[in-house]
Amino acid sequence: MALISASSYPGPPRYQWGGHLQTILPNIRRSQPLEYQRERLELADGDFLDLDWLATPAQDRLVILSHGLEGDSSRPYMVEAARFFFSQGYAVLAWHSRSCSGEMNRNPVLYSHGQSQDLAAVVEYAVAKQPYQSIDLIGYSMGGNLTGKYLGLAGSGLPQVVRCGVAFSAPCWIEHSVDALERPGNWLYKRKFYRSLRAKAEQKEAQFPGLIDLAALDKFKVWRDFDRIVSAPLNGFETAEEFYAYASAANFMGGTQVPLLLVNALNDPIIPVACTPVELGRGHPLIHIEQPSQGGHVGFSRSQGRGSWMNERALAFMERQTV
């Protein structure tokens, strides 16, 4: 059994009561910007990924960070993680999904929760770039789902240098997270995601006229409409349900052959309990599932300004593993 019965999360500051404040406040705070070194990775399909590095040639351990939906390397959780792991002697690579680095990608696709082939390309590039002793993967929300799917699909073909994966607030069953956006208290998240992704859909339609039915998107009511009109066809599927099956890490995680830690808070407003593959955790010795009672969505603040608990939790899990 790999279910963690008691979480080590000590709880949020007293003023962060409830899942919404524990989600919003940690993710709107300002972090001092990092001076990443940007590199462009050209992909075999003619598209590209932008990679932000915080590293020195002497570092022989690498952490690869995967952001959440409409995130990037400048988000507070990414900046704090990059700074923390660099201070611990790790090189850090914060990569951007297609269209998330500030420049629209070239191909008639956007990015999605299921596009684990792009994470695979990033890992393969890092392995070829430098002989690291270990590579650890950490993903947040969508990035956590990508991490779980990638490890499961790679299975025995995973590069030997990859030590483990850690996923925070990951919607491993996508459809349950989609439905959670329709809850009355979640209108702010739904509006934020829709406005941003609608703008990208318009840009992509301008690049490739006829690719997206913007008139149909004007009738958007529930998030399944967006996935039916945009996400599914751009990923080669006819229905939203087919897309959810492709995008949900829980359908693939069982194939992992390295340790994977999944941390989902029970009070996460947009990742309901149904998103967490508890039964898979009960039966798989390498999948460790931790469900703190509090923490919100990619929040997990600690009292007295000590930063996010996620970084120390990930480090503790990583350094228990061997390559």
mmCIF file of C-alpha atoms in Angstrom:
data_model
loop_
_atom_site.group_PDB
_atom_site.id
_atom_site.type_symbol
_atom_site.label_atom_id
_atom_site.label_comp_id
_atom_site.label_asym_id
_atom_site.label_seq_id
_atom_site.Cartn_x
_atom_site.Cartn_y
_atom_site.Cartn_z
ATOM 1 C CA MET A 1 0.000 0.000 0.000
ATOM 2 C CA ALA A 2 1.345 3.441 -0.953
ATOM 3 C CA LEU A 3 -1.359 5.655 0.566
ATOM 4 C CA ILE A 4 0.143 8.090 3.051
ATOM 5 C CA SER A 5 -2.168 8.028 6.055
ATOM 6 C CA ALA A 6 -0.910 11.206 7.745
ATOM 7 C CA SER A 7 0.258 14.230 5.767
ATOM 8 C CA SER A 8 3.274 16.201 6.919
ATOM 9 C CA TYR A 9 1.678 19.488 5.806
ATOM 10 C CA PRO A 10 1.493 21.626 8.971
ATOM 11 C CA GLY A 11 -1.396 23.751 7.722
ATOM 12 C CA PRO A 12 -1.757 27.278 6.328
ATOM 13 C CA PRO A 13 -1.451 30.623 8.107
ATOM 14 C CA ARG A 14 -4.434 31.408 10.301
ATOM 15 C CA TYR A 15 -5.742 34.103 7.948
ATOM 16 C CA GLN A 16 -5.981 31.640 5.053
ATOM 17 C CA TRP A 17 -9.239 29.995 6.009
ATOM 18 C CA GLY A 18 -10.855 27.786 3.417
ATOM 19 C CA GLY A 19 -9.737 26.353 0.115
ATOM 20 C CA HIS A 20 -10.321 29.500 -1.935
ATOM 21 C CA LEU A 21 -8.063 31.754 0.142
ATOM 22 C CA GLN A 22 -5.480 28.968 0.385
ATOM 23 C CA THR A 23 -5.513 28.865 -3.422
ATOM 24 C CA ILE A 24 -5.708 32.533 -4.354
ATOM 25 C CA LEU A 25 -3.448 34.282 -1.852
ATOM 26 C CA PRO A 26 -0.298 32.174 -2.436
ATOM 27 C CA ASN A 27 -0.690 32.580 -6.176
ATOM 28 C CA ILE A 28 -1.064 36.355 -6.291
ATOM 29 C CA ARG A 29 1.870 37.253 -4.090
ATOM 30 C CA ARG A 30 4.803 38.895 -5.791
ATOM 31 C CA SER A 31 8.069 37.045 -6.053
ATOM 32 C CA GLN A 32 11.371 38.617 -6.953
ATOM 33 C CA PRO A 33 11.955 37.705 -10.615
ATOM 34 C CA LEU A 34 14.636 35.196 -11.468
ATOM 35 C CA GLU A 35 17.181 35.711 -14.207
ATOM 36 C CA TYR A 36 16.553 32.525 -16.126
ATOM 37 C CA GLN A 37 18.595 31.681 -19.181
ATOM 38 C CA ARG A 38 16.141 30.962 -21.998
ATOM 39 C CA GLU A 39 16.749 28.345 -24.644
ATOM 40 C CA ARG A 40 14.509 27.251 -27.495
ATOM 41 C CA LEU A 41 14.011 23.550 -28.116
ATOM 42 C CA GLU A 42 13.023 22.806 -31.698
ATOM 43 C CA LEU A 43 10.673 19.832 -31.976
ATOM 44 C CA ALA A 44 10.540 17.152 -34.630
ATOM 45 C CA ASP A 45 7.058 18.290 -35.737
ATOM 46 C CA GLY A 46 8.323 21.792 -36.568
ATOM 47 C CA ASP A 47 7.075 23.433 -33.392
ATOM 48 C CA PHE A 48 9.119 24.628 -30.415
ATOM 49 C CA LEU A 49 9.258 24.727 -26.616
ATOM 50 C CA ASP A 50 10.914 27.501 -24.637
ATOM 51 C CA LEU A 51 13.068 26.363 -21.723
ATOM 52 C CA ASP A 52 14.109 28.555 -18.803
ATOM 53 C CA TRP A 53 17.257 27.430 -17.002
ATOM 54 C CA LEU A 54 18.662 28.301 -13.599
ATOM 55 C CA ALA A 55 21.868 26.322 -13.616
ATOM 56 C CA THR A 56 25.644 26.229 -13.546
ATOM 57 C CA PRO A 57 27.878 23.768 -15.431
ATOM 58 C CA ALA A 58 29.069 22.274 -12.133
ATOM 59 C CA GLN A 59 25.631 21.062 -11.028
ATOM 60 C CA ASP A 60 25.058 17.382 -11.656
ATOM 61 C CA ARG A 61 21.456 17.026 -10.395
ATOM 62 C CA LEU A 62 18.517 18.467 -12.312
ATOM 63 C CA VAL A 63 14.928 19.299 -11.389
ATOM 64 C CA ILE A 64 12.462 19.780 -14.253
ATOM 65 C CA LEU A 65 9.447 21.930 -13.346
ATOM 66 C CA SER A 66 6.133 21.715 -15.250
ATOM 67 C CA HIS A 67 3.652 24.577 -14.823
ATOM 68 C CA GLY A 68 -0.135 24.510 -14.608
ATOM 69 C CA LEU A 69 -2.885 25.582 -16.989
ATOM 70 C CA GLU A 70 -2.020 28.983 -18.493
ATOM 71 C CA GLY A 71 1.052 29.115 -16.277
ATOM 72 C CA ASP A 72 4.679 29.888 -17.035
ATOM 73 C CA SER A 73 8.067 30.074 -15.331
ATOM 74 C CA SER A 74 7.245 33.391 -13.660
ATOM 75 C CA ARG A 75 4.351 32.127 -11.550
ATOM 76 C CA PRO A 76 5.010 32.335 -7.791
ATOM 77 C CA TYR A 77 5.007 28.556 -7.309
ATOM 78 C CA MET A 78 7.504 28.135 -10.158
ATOM 79 C CA VAL A 79 9.795 30.956 -9.029
ATOM 80 C CA GLU A 80 9.824 29.759 -5.426
ATOM 81 C CA ALA A 81 10.551 26.205 -6.494
ATOM 82 C CA ALA A 82 13.330 27.244 -8.877
ATOM 83 C CA ARG A 83 14.963 29.417 -6.237
ATOM 84 C CA PHE A 84 14.628 26.740 -3.548
ATOM 85 C CA PHE A 85 16.053 23.852 -5.542
ATOM 86 C CA PHE A 86 18.871 25.972 -6.944
ATOM 87 C CA SER A 87 19.799 26.863 -3.351
ATOM 88 C CA GLN A 88 19.913 23.137 -2.607
ATOM 89 C CA GLY A 89 22.498 22.554 -5.324
ATOM 90 C CA TYR A 90 20.168 21.477 -8.120
ATOM 91 C CA ALA A 91 20.112 22.779 -11.649
ATOM 92 C CA VAL A 92 16.571 23.831 -12.551
ATOM 93 C CA LEU A 93 14.749 23.667 -15.864
ATOM 94 C CA ALA A 94 11.331 25.345 -16.004
ATOM 95 C CA TRP A 95 9.837 24.535 -19.379
ATOM 96 C CA HIS A 96 6.827 26.074 -21.123
ATOM 97 C CA SER A 97 4.016 24.223 -22.812
ATOM 98 C CA ARG A 98 3.280 25.349 -26.360
ATOM 99 C CA SER A 99 1.970 28.953 -26.461
ATOM 100 C CA CYS A 100 2.787 29.598 -22.783
ATOM 101 C CA SER A 101 6.174 31.334 -23.066
ATOM 102 C CA GLY A 102 4.851 34.626 -24.396
ATOM 103 C CA GLU A 103 5.008 33.610 -28.063
ATOM 104 C CA MET A 104 2.353 31.648 -29.909
ATOM 105 C CA ASN A 105 3.503 28.266 -31.146
ATOM 106 C CA ARG A 106 3.736 27.553 -34.865
ATOM 107 C CA ASN A 107 1.586 24.474 -35.445
ATOM 108 C CA PRO A 108 -2.219 24.116 -35.634
ATOM 109 C CA VAL A 109 -2.361 22.863 -32.042
ATOM 110 C CA LEU A 110 -2.240 24.420 -28.613
ATOM 111 C CA TYR A 111 -1.243 22.501 -25.489
ATOM 112 C CA SER A 112 -3.242 20.218 -23.249
ATOM 113 C CA HIS A 113 -3.225 18.194 -20.053
ATOM 114 C CA GLY A 114 -2.421 15.109 -22.108
ATOM 115 C CA GLN A 115 0.511 16.372 -24.197
ATOM 116 C CA SER A 116 3.089 14.340 -22.321
ATOM 117 C CA GLN A 117 5.147 13.871 -25.482
ATOM 118 C CA ASP A 118 6.398 17.427 -25.000
ATOM 119 C CA LEU A 119 7.619 16.638 -21.489
ATOM 120 C CA ALA A 120 9.266 13.554 -22.966
ATOM 121 C CA ALA A 121 11.083 15.768 -25.476
ATOM 122 C CA VAL A 122 12.277 18.045 -22.670
ATOM 123 C CA VAL A 123 13.600 15.110 -20.638
ATOM 124 C CA GLU A 124 15.338 13.592 -23.634
ATOM 125 C CA TYR A 125 16.961 16.931 -24.426
ATOM 126 C CA ALA A 126 18.171 17.364 -20.842
ATOM 127 C CA VAL A 127 19.616 13.846 -20.825
ATOM 128 C CA ALA A 128 21.548 14.563 -24.034
ATOM 129 C CA LYS A 129 22.658 18.027 -22.940
ATOM 130 C CA GLN A 130 24.632 17.055 -19.841
ATOM 131 C CA PRO A 131 25.476 13.829 -17.958
ATOM 132 C CA TYR A 132 23.342 14.506 -14.868
ATOM 133 C CA GLN A 133 23.544 12.018 -12.027
ATOM 134 C CA SER A 134 19.814 12.357 -11.407
ATOM 135 C CA ILE A 135 16.780 14.078 -12.910
ATOM 136 C CA ASP A 136 13.623 14.639 -10.865
ATOM 137 C CA LEU A 137 10.293 15.817 -12.261
ATOM 138 C CA ILE A 138 7.932 18.132 -10.388
ATOM 139 C CA GLY A 139 4.589 19.222 -11.812
ATOM 140 C CA TYR A 140 1.869 21.546 -10.613
ATOM 141 C CA SER A 141 -1.808 21.068 -11.491
ATOM 142 C CA MET A 142 -1.787 20.380 -15.245
ATOM 143 C CA GLY A 143 1.978 19.900 -15.003
ATOM 144 C CA GLY A 144 1.445 17.272 -12.317
ATOM 145 C CA ASN A 145 -0.962 15.433 -14.595
ATOM 146 C CA LEU A 146 1.607 15.582 -17.415
ATOM 147 C CA THR A 147 4.264 14.212 -15.058
ATOM 148 C CA GLY A 148 2.113 11.253 -14.034
ATOM 149 C CA LYS A 149 1.106 10.452 -17.598
ATOM 150 C CA TYR A 150 4.661 10.735 -18.900
ATOM 151 C CA LEU A 151 6.086 8.397 -16.265
ATOM 152 C CA GLY A 152 3.329 5.867 -16.814
ATOM 153 C CA LEU A 153 3.671 5.851 -20.591
ATOM 154 C CA ALA A 154 7.476 5.724 -20.481
ATOM 155 C CA GLY A 155 7.498 2.687 -18.198
ATOM 156 C CA SER A 156 10.647 0.663 -18.695
ATOM 157 C CA GLY A 157 11.735 3.008 -21.484
ATOM 158 C CA LEU A 158 12.280 5.898 -19.082
ATOM 159 C CA PRO A 159 15.847 7.249 -19.146
ATOM 160 C CA GLN A 160 17.708 5.585 -16.283
ATOM 161 C CA VAL A 161 18.819 8.914 -14.867
ATOM 162 C CA VAL A 162 15.205 9.907 -14.043
ATOM 163 C CA ARG A 163 14.856 9.270 -10.320
ATOM 164 C CA CYS A 164 11.228 10.096 -9.461
ATOM 165 C CA GLY A 165 8.237 12.352 -10.041
ATOM 166 C CA VAL A 166 6.218 14.627 -7.769
ATOM 167 C CA ALA A 167 2.787 16.033 -8.636
ATOM 168 C CA PHE A 168 0.896 18.683 -6.679
ATOM 169 C CA SER A 169 -2.819 19.422 -7.153
ATOM 170 C CA ALA A 170 -3.021 17.203 -10.225
ATOM 171 C CA PRO A 171 -6.401 16.504 -11.897
ATOM 172 C CA CYS A 172 -5.629 12.887 -12.709
ATOM 173 C CA TRP A 173 -9.224 12.327 -13.862
ATOM 174 C CA ILE A 174 -9.727 15.455 -15.975
ATOM 175 C CA GLU A 175 -13.496 15.243 -16.333
ATOM 176 C CA HIS A 176 -14.077 15.620 -12.597
ATOM 177 C CA SER A 177 -12.019 18.802 -12.516
ATOM 178 C CA VAL A 178 -13.912 20.116 -15.538
ATOM 179 C CA ASP A 179 -17.216 19.524 -13.764
ATOM 180 C CA ALA A 180 -15.882 21.178 -10.590
ATOM 181 C CA LEU A 181 -15.430 24.437 -12.531
ATOM 182 C CA GLU A 182 -19.229 24.620 -12.806
ATOM 183 C CA ARG A 183 -19.690 24.913 -9.053
ATOM 184 C CA PRO A 184 -21.056 28.359 -8.117
ATOM 185 C CA GLY A 185 -18.031 29.179 -5.953
ATOM 186 C CA ASN A 186 -15.604 28.498 -8.798
ATOM 187 C CA TRP A 187 -16.798 31.163 -11.252
ATOM 188 C CA LEU A 188 -13.589 33.176 -10.802
ATOM 189 C CA TYR A 189 -11.326 30.312 -11.929
ATOM 190 C CA LYS A 190 -13.638 29.439 -14.820
ATOM 191 C CA ARG A 191 -13.747 33.030 -16.053
ATOM 192 C CA LYS A 192 -9.987 33.470 -15.734
ATOM 193 C CA PHE A 193 -9.182 30.310 -17.681
ATOM 194 C CA TYR A 194 -11.817 30.969 -20.328
ATOM 195 C CA ARG A 195 -10.731 34.526 -21.055
ATOM 196 C CA SER A 196 -7.114 33.514 -21.451
ATOM 197 C CA LEU A 197 -7.738 30.378 -23.504
ATOM 198 C CA ARG A 198 -10.382 32.091 -25.634
ATOM 199 C CA ALA A 199 -7.787 34.695 -26.609
ATOM 200 C CA LYS A 200 -5.380 31.924 -27.603
ATOM 201 C CA ALA A 201 -8.092 30.184 -29.609
ATOM 202 C CA GLU A 202 -8.654 33.430 -31.512
ATOM 203 C CA GLN A 203 -4.932 33.757 -32.217
ATOM 204 C CA LYS A 204 -4.761 30.175 -33.416
ATOM 205 C CA GLU A 205 -7.792 30.676 -35.669
ATOM 206 C CA ALA A 206 -6.092 33.756 -37.129
ATOM 207 C CA GLN A 207 -3.025 31.631 -37.899
ATOM 208 C CA PHE A 208 -5.085 28.816 -39.418
ATOM 209 C CA PRO A 209 -8.478 30.085 -40.654
ATOM 210 C CA GLY A 210 -11.194 27.466 -40.272
ATOM 211 C CA LEU A 211 -9.351 25.552 -37.543
ATOM 212 C CA ILE A 212 -11.645 26.575 -34.666
ATOM 213 C CA ASP A 213 -15.364 27.293 -34.746
ATOM 214 C CA LEU A 214 -15.337 30.600 -32.882
ATOM 215 C CA ALA A 215 -19.033 31.127 -33.588
ATOM 216 C CA ALA A 216 -19.804 27.949 -31.666
ATOM 217 C CA LEU A 217 -17.469 29.085 -28.906
ATOM 218 C CA ASP A 218 -19.528 32.275 -28.567
ATOM 219 C CA LYS A 219 -22.278 30.048 -27.144
ATOM 220 C CA PHE A 220 -19.963 28.775 -24.386
ATOM 221 C CA LYS A 221 -21.800 27.905 -21.164
ATOM 222 C CA VAL A 222 -20.004 25.043 -19.438
ATOM 223 C CA TRP A 223 -16.354 24.036 -19.705
ATOM 224 C CA ARG A 224 -17.237 20.881 -21.596
ATOM 225 C CA ASP A 225 -18.291 23.215 -24.422
ATOM 226 C CA PHE A 226 -14.743 24.556 -24.655
ATOM 227 C CA ASP A 227 -13.273 21.069 -24.712
ATOM 228 C CA ARG A 228 -15.805 19.905 -27.290
ATOM 229 C CA ILE A 229 -15.145 22.872 -29.603
ATOM 230 C CA VAL A 230 -11.412 23.443 -29.023
ATOM 231 C CA SER A 231 -9.535 20.854 -26.957
ATOM 232 C CA ALA A 232 -10.927 17.694 -28.529
ATOM 233 C CA PRO A 233 -10.573 18.600 -32.236
ATOM 234 C CA LEU A 234 -7.149 20.211 -31.799
ATOM 235 C CA ASN A 235 -5.941 16.958 -30.264
ATOM 236 C CA GLY A 236 -7.526 14.770 -32.929
ATOM 237 C CA PHE A 237 -10.641 13.624 -31.065
ATOM 238 C CA GLU A 238 -14.309 13.839 -31.992
ATOM 239 C CA THR A 239 -15.725 14.188 -28.487
ATOM 240 C CA ALA A 240 -14.758 15.766 -25.194
ATOM 241 C CA GLU A 241 -15.050 12.356 -23.535
ATOM 242 C CA GLU A 242 -12.411 10.904 -25.866
ATOM 243 C CA PHE A 243 -10.175 13.851 -25.074
ATOM 244 C CA TYR A 244 -10.616 13.332 -21.323
ATOM 245 C CA ALA A 245 -9.598 9.685 -21.649
ATOM 246 C CA TYR A 246 -6.445 10.748 -23.506
ATOM 247 C CA ALA A 247 -5.625 13.567 -21.081
ATOM 248 C CA SER A 248 -6.256 11.865 -17.730
ATOM 249 C CA ALA A 249 -3.017 10.693 -16.131
ATOM 250 C CA ALA A 250 -4.869 8.105 -14.031
ATOM 251 C CA ASN A 251 -5.365 6.057 -17.201
ATOM 252 C CA PHE A 252 -1.593 5.737 -17.601
ATOM 253 C CA MET A 253 0.104 6.191 -14.203
ATOM 254 C CA GLY A 254 0.025 2.487 -13.401
ATOM 255 C CA GLY A 255 2.858 1.937 -15.860
ATOM 256 C CA THR A 256 5.389 3.959 -13.872
ATOM 257 C CA GLN A 257 8.556 2.159 -12.851
ATOM 258 C CA VAL A 258 9.943 4.960 -10.689
ATOM 259 C CA PRO A 259 8.429 6.406 -7.512
ATOM 260 C CA LEU A 260 5.697 9.003 -7.982
ATOM 261 C CA LEU A 261 4.297 11.205 -5.205
ATOM 262 C CA LEU A 262 0.853 12.745 -5.751
ATOM 263 C CA VAL A 263 -0.267 15.418 -3.258
ATOM 264 C CA ASN A 264 -3.872 16.614 -3.603
ATOM 265 C CA ALA A 265 -5.495 18.643 -0.838
ATOM 266 C CA LEU A 266 -8.953 17.537 0.242
ATOM 267 C CA ASN A 267 -10.161 21.159 0.203
ATOM 268 C CA ASP A 268 -8.866 21.937 -3.301
ATOM 269 C CA PRO A 269 -11.727 23.909 -4.899
ATOM 270 C CA ILE A 270 -11.079 22.764 -8.469
ATOM 271 C CA ILE A 271 -9.567 19.301 -7.944
ATOM 272 C CA PRO A 272 -12.292 17.282 -6.210
ATOM 273 C CA VAL A 273 -11.533 14.042 -4.410
ATOM 274 C CA ALA A 274 -12.762 12.098 -7.452
ATOM 275 C CA CYS A 275 -9.703 13.365 -9.383
ATOM 276 C CA THR A 276 -7.340 11.373 -7.162
ATOM 277 C CA PRO A 277 -6.785 7.708 -8.141
ATOM 278 C CA VAL A 278 -6.868 6.388 -4.583
ATOM 279 C CA GLU A 279 -7.425 2.775 -5.618
ATOM 280 C CA LEU A 280 -4.364 2.929 -7.845
ATOM 281 C CA GLY A 281 -2.370 4.167 -4.875
ATOM 282 C CA ARG A 282 -3.606 1.285 -2.736
ATOM 283 C CA GLY A 283 -2.439 -1.281 -5.236
ATOM 284 C CA HIS A 284 0.757 0.203 -6.695
ATOM 285 C CA PRO A 285 3.921 0.168 -4.560
ATOM 286 C CA LEU A 286 5.531 3.079 -6.434
ATOM 287 C CA ILE A 287 2.591 5.507 -6.424
ATOM 288 C CA HIS A 288 2.422 7.436 -3.173
ATOM 289 C CA ILE A 289 -0.751 9.444 -2.561
ATOM 290 C CA GLU A 290 -0.914 12.125 0.115
ATOM 291 C CA GLN A 291 -4.165 14.002 0.814
ATOM 292 C CA PRO A 292 -3.725 16.845 3.309
ATOM 293 C CA SER A 293 -6.985 18.179 4.714
ATOM 294 C CA GLN A 294 -5.962 21.721 3.736
ATOM 295 C CA GLY A 295 -3.727 23.450 1.204
ATOM 296 C CA GLY A 296 -6.062 24.562 -1.558
ATOM 297 C CA HIS A 297 -4.920 24.360 -5.183
ATOM 298 C CA VAL A 298 -1.144 24.728 -5.611
ATOM 299 C CA GLY A 299 -1.136 26.690 -2.375
ATOM 300 C CA PHE A 300 0.201 24.881 0.682
ATOM 301 C CA SER A 301 1.415 28.049 2.391
ATOM 302 C CA ARG A 302 3.016 27.857 5.797
ATOM 303 C CA SER A 303 2.797 30.292 8.669
ATOM 304 C CA GLN A 304 5.384 32.941 9.519
ATOM 305 C CA GLY A 305 6.327 33.638 5.911
ATOM 306 C CA ARG A 306 8.330 30.459 5.469
ATOM 307 C CA GLY A 307 7.241 29.934 1.893
ATOM 308 C CA SER A 308 5.518 26.974 0.323
ATOM 309 C CA TRP A 309 5.589 23.555 1.969
ATOM 310 C CA MET A 310 5.583 21.975 -1.498
ATOM 311 C CA ASN A 311 9.296 22.541 -2.011
ATOM 312 C CA GLU A 312 10.432 20.849 1.186
ATOM 313 C CA ARG A 313 7.945 18.015 0.673
ATOM 314 C CA ALA A 314 9.226 17.380 -2.832
ATOM 315 C CA LEU A 315 12.853 17.538 -1.708
ATOM 316 C CA ALA A 316 12.258 15.047 1.112
ATOM 317 C CA PHE A 317 10.633 12.600 -1.293
ATOM 318 C CA MET A 318 13.290 13.054 -3.967
ATOM 319 C CA GLU A 319 16.228 12.521 -1.677
ATOM 320 C CA ARG A 320 14.828 9.251 -0.370
ATOM 321 C CA GLN A 321 15.154 7.802 -3.864
ATOM 322 C CA THR A 322 18.131 6.344 -5.693
ATOM 323 C CA VAL A 323 18.844 6.102 -9.395
#
